[in-house]
Coordinates of C-alpha atoms in Angstrom, one line a residue:
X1 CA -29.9 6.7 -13.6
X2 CA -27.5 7.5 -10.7
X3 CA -24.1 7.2 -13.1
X4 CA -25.5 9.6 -15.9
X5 CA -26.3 12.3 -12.9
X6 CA -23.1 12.0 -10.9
X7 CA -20.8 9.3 -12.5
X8 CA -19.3 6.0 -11.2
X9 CA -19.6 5.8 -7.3
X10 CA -20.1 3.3 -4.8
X11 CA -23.2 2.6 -2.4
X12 CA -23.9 0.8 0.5
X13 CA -21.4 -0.5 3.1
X14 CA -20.0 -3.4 1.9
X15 CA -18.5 -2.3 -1.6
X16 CA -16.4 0.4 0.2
X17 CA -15.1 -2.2 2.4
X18 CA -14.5 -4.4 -0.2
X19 CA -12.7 -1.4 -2.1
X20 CA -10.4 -1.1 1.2
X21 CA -9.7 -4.9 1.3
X22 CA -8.4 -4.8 -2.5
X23 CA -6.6 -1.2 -1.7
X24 CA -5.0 -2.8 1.0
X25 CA -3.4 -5.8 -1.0
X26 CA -2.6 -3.5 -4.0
X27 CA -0.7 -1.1 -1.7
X28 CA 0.6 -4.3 0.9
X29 CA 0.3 -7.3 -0.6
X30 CA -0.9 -10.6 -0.6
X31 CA 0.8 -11.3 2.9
X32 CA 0.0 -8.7 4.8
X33 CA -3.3 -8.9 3.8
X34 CA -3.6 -12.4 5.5
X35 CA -1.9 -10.7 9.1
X36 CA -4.5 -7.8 8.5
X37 CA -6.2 -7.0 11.8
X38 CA -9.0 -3.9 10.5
X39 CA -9.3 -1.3 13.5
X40 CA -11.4 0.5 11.4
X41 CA -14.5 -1.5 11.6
X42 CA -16.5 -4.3 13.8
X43 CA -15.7 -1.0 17.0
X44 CA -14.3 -1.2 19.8
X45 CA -12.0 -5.0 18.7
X46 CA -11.7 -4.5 15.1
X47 CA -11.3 -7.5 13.0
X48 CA -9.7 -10.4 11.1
X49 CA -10.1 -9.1 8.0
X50 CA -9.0 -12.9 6.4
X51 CA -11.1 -15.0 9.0
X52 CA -14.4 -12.7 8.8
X53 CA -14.2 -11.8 5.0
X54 CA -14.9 -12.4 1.3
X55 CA -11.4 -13.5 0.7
X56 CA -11.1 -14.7 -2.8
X57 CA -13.3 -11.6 -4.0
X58 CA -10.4 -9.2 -2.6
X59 CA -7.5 -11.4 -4.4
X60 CA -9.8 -12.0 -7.2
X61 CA -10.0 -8.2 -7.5
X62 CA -6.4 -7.3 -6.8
X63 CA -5.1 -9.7 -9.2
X64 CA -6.8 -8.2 -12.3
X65 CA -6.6 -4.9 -11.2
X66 CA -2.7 -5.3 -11.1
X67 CA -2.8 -7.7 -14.2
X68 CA -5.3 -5.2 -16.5
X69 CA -5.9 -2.1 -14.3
X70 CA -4.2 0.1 -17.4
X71 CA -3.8 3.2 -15.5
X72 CA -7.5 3.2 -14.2
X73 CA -7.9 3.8 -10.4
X74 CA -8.6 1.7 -8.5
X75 CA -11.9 3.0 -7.5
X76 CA -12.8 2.7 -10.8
X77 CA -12.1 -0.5 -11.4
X78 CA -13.7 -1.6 -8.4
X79 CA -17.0 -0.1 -9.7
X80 CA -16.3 -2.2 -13.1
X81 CA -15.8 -5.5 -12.0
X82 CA -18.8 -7.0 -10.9
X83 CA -20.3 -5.3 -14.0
X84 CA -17.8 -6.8 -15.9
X85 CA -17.6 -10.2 -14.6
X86 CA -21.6 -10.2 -14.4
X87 CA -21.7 -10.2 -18.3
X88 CA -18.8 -12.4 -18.7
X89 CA -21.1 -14.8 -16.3
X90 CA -23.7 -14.5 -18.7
X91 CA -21.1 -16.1 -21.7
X92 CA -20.4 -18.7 -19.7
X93 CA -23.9 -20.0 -18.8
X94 CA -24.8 -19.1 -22.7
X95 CA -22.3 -21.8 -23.6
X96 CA -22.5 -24.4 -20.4
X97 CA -26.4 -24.9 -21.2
X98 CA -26.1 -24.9 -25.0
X99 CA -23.7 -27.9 -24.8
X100 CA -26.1 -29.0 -22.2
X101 CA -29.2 -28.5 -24.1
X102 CA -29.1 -27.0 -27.4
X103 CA -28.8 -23.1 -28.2
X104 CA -32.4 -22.1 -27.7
X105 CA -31.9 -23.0 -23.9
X106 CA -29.0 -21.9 -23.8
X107 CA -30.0 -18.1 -24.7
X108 CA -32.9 -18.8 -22.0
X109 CA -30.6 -19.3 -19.2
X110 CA -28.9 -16.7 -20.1
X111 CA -31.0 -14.3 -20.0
X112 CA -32.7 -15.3 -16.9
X113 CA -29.3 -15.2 -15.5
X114 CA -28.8 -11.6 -16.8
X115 CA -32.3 -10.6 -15.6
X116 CA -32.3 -12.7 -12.2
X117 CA -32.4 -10.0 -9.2
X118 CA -29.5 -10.6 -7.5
X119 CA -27.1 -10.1 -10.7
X120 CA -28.7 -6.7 -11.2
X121 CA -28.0 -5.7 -7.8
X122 CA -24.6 -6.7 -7.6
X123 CA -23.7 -5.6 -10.8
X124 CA -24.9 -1.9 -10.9
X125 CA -23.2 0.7 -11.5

């Protein structure tokens, strides 16, 4: 239980990058963002962050932040949002399939959706 023993952080590559990308619109804007050529990775030539990227995951990110960040940091809301949007997800699919095929399948899919390996991953904490 990595968060009870040293709180919110994030691991691997990839979400810190992500966590620049977003930092980078919040502080200079939407744009920008699309000009953005990162020195900081791909060494020696750097990147085009908008050509080479998860695009609508930064703006997706941004947005909300700025529309419902509350006075959280950033950081911490970066850590939140798959979390969050991984168990909003899981509503959705609850009520797609239910329409779809009646509530017992609906609460199936939806919890093999919550379960499924990939969701767990991208949605720790």
């Amino acid at each position: 239980m990595q968060p009870a023993d040293y709180g919110f952080e994030l691991n691997e590559f990839d979400p810190f990058f992500n966590f620049r990308a977003t930092k980078f619109i919040v502080d200079n804007g939407y744009v920008e963002y699309f000009a953005w050529h990162d020195d900081k990775s791909w060494y020696p030539d750097g990147r085009n962050v908008s050509a080479t990227s998860q695009v609508m995951l930064h703006i997706t990110t941004a947005a909300l932040y700025q529309s419902f960040g509350m006075g959280q940091s950033l950081y911490d809301f970066t850590i939140l949002f798959p979390v969050i949007i991984g168990s909003l997800t899981t509503i959705v699919i609850f009520a797609l399939v239910r329409v779809l095929g009646g509530t017992t399948a609906g609460l199936l899919a939806s919890l093999f959706f919550a379960v499924s390996m990939p969701v767990i991953i991208r949605g720790m904490v």
